[in-house]
Amino acid sequence: MKASRFFLILFFTSLFSLSAENNKFQIPDSSSIRKNVSENWFYEPLSVVRNNRTELRSNSIGQIFQVRMEEARDIFSIIVAPETKVAVDLYTQDGVVHKMVDEYPHDAPGSFVLLRDSTTGKPLHIRYFFAGDSEVFVQFSPSGNKTLADFVIDGLFAARGVPVGVKFDFFYTASFAQVLCLTEKSLPWHYVDIHPEQYHGNLVMAGVIKKNLERIKFEKNACYDAYDKPVYVSDGKERKVEKEDVQNNILTMDDLGFLKWIVDGLVKTLAGTSTYVDPLRRPTTQVSPLGTIGIRSTKESLFRSLDWTRNLAAAKMSVQAKRNYLYEESGVDVKIEPFSSEISDRGITQVAGYVKNTGYEVKYLKPLLYVLASSEPTYFYLAAIRRTVHPQDGSPEFHIFDSSAAIFPYFDKNGQFGCTIFEKGEELTLAQFLKKYPDSFVHLTRVLSSDRFNPL
């Protein structure tokens, strides 16, 4: 038994020694520094740690880290953070001086944070930060004699409570390469396996759309047909366009027409014509004609943007595959459920994932797009937005898909997540979009992007 335990320890030691040289995220490593400071910072009670002075230490290749303590309401944190150069403007009597200053953010790639209970001094969590987005980290927590791992993306758990076969204090001095080696099969590292060159199609399309936005003029119920003639969204009949708009090369369209214009910029390069209008209005949901929704649907289109985005994505897929796909056969709906729970003011709560014919709660859109950008880097998304309407006449509230947008997520060369959104001929940031549609749902359909993009 002792011999087998010895060989097991030897196996892990050898494996971790090799992996320490293979840090694929190329982040600074503080493991040697933590070995030297662990006794004074990680094990001593708060009263002793408070007296520790902030330290600057370098690892074996000269990278500088700061070791410090920060206190919050019920916890205190021991932070080992790498040196980061930040550009600042220094205002003096002689003018503004541009200079670089040293900072040590607790959530920079390469940072290590140990969180401890202020009353008992017991360790609560260890967090390793490794991504360009500070909201992404891996966390380890003691649970009796076990150690549990969490993978957190923007406050949501992509993995939670995964058992790890080493003691908690192993992570006091473990390198990030060792963490990767230990958890490569148990945590969803593929969500952060970023290759910036794969977003070329998304970035080209977003750039072309931006250059054309000044040509887009919003007009209700307006789009262009398969032969680029102005027609109505509602029935496909020809509509008149002001002569001045034609002379100035202005395109008039509503939000659905705008999405069609984007997708047609891909379709026309493949098929020679744009998408047909009538098939885009085809219903993609079935409701009881006797129910509240069915009765309401006779008065107005409750699934307007849902049907349009689904059929439009299926039409693009049909042209791409050279085979006619109805929406039901296409698989264009985004239905992934990468998160089990979230960290909120109420503690850890369950996350509502994909809801059929409804989509996702808008508050989960950012982490969802992060995962989609990493797992589907060659796609952009058509979003159908569902709002809740509270009628002033006292009749029951109802839900309606009455807005739409095109979403282009990506990662830049530094691994930083970004997202460009276009709605009704305007560009929005993700933050602006989330603020505009609080308490709404967003249904996504995927469309393969391309640098062969030539919109009308």
CSV table of C-alpha atoms in Angstrom, one decimal, residues 5 9 56 104 119 209 233 247 282 313 353 411:
chain,number,residue,atom,x,y,z
A,5,ARG,CA,1.0,5.5,-2.7
A,9,ILE,CA,2.8,10.7,-5.7
A,56,LEU,CA,7.0,42.6,-4.3
A,104,TYR,CA,-1.3,44.7,-9.8
A,119,THR,CA,-13.9,35.2,11.9
A,209,ILE,CA,-22.1,46.8,-42.1
A,233,VAL,CA,-42.6,42.8,-45.2
A,247,GLN,CA,-30.8,59.2,-55.9
A,282,ARG,CA,-44.0,31.1,-42.6
A,313,ALA,CA,-31.3,31.4,-41.0
A,353,GLY,CA,-31.7,27.7,-19.7
A,411,PHE,CA,-12.3,37.5,-29.3
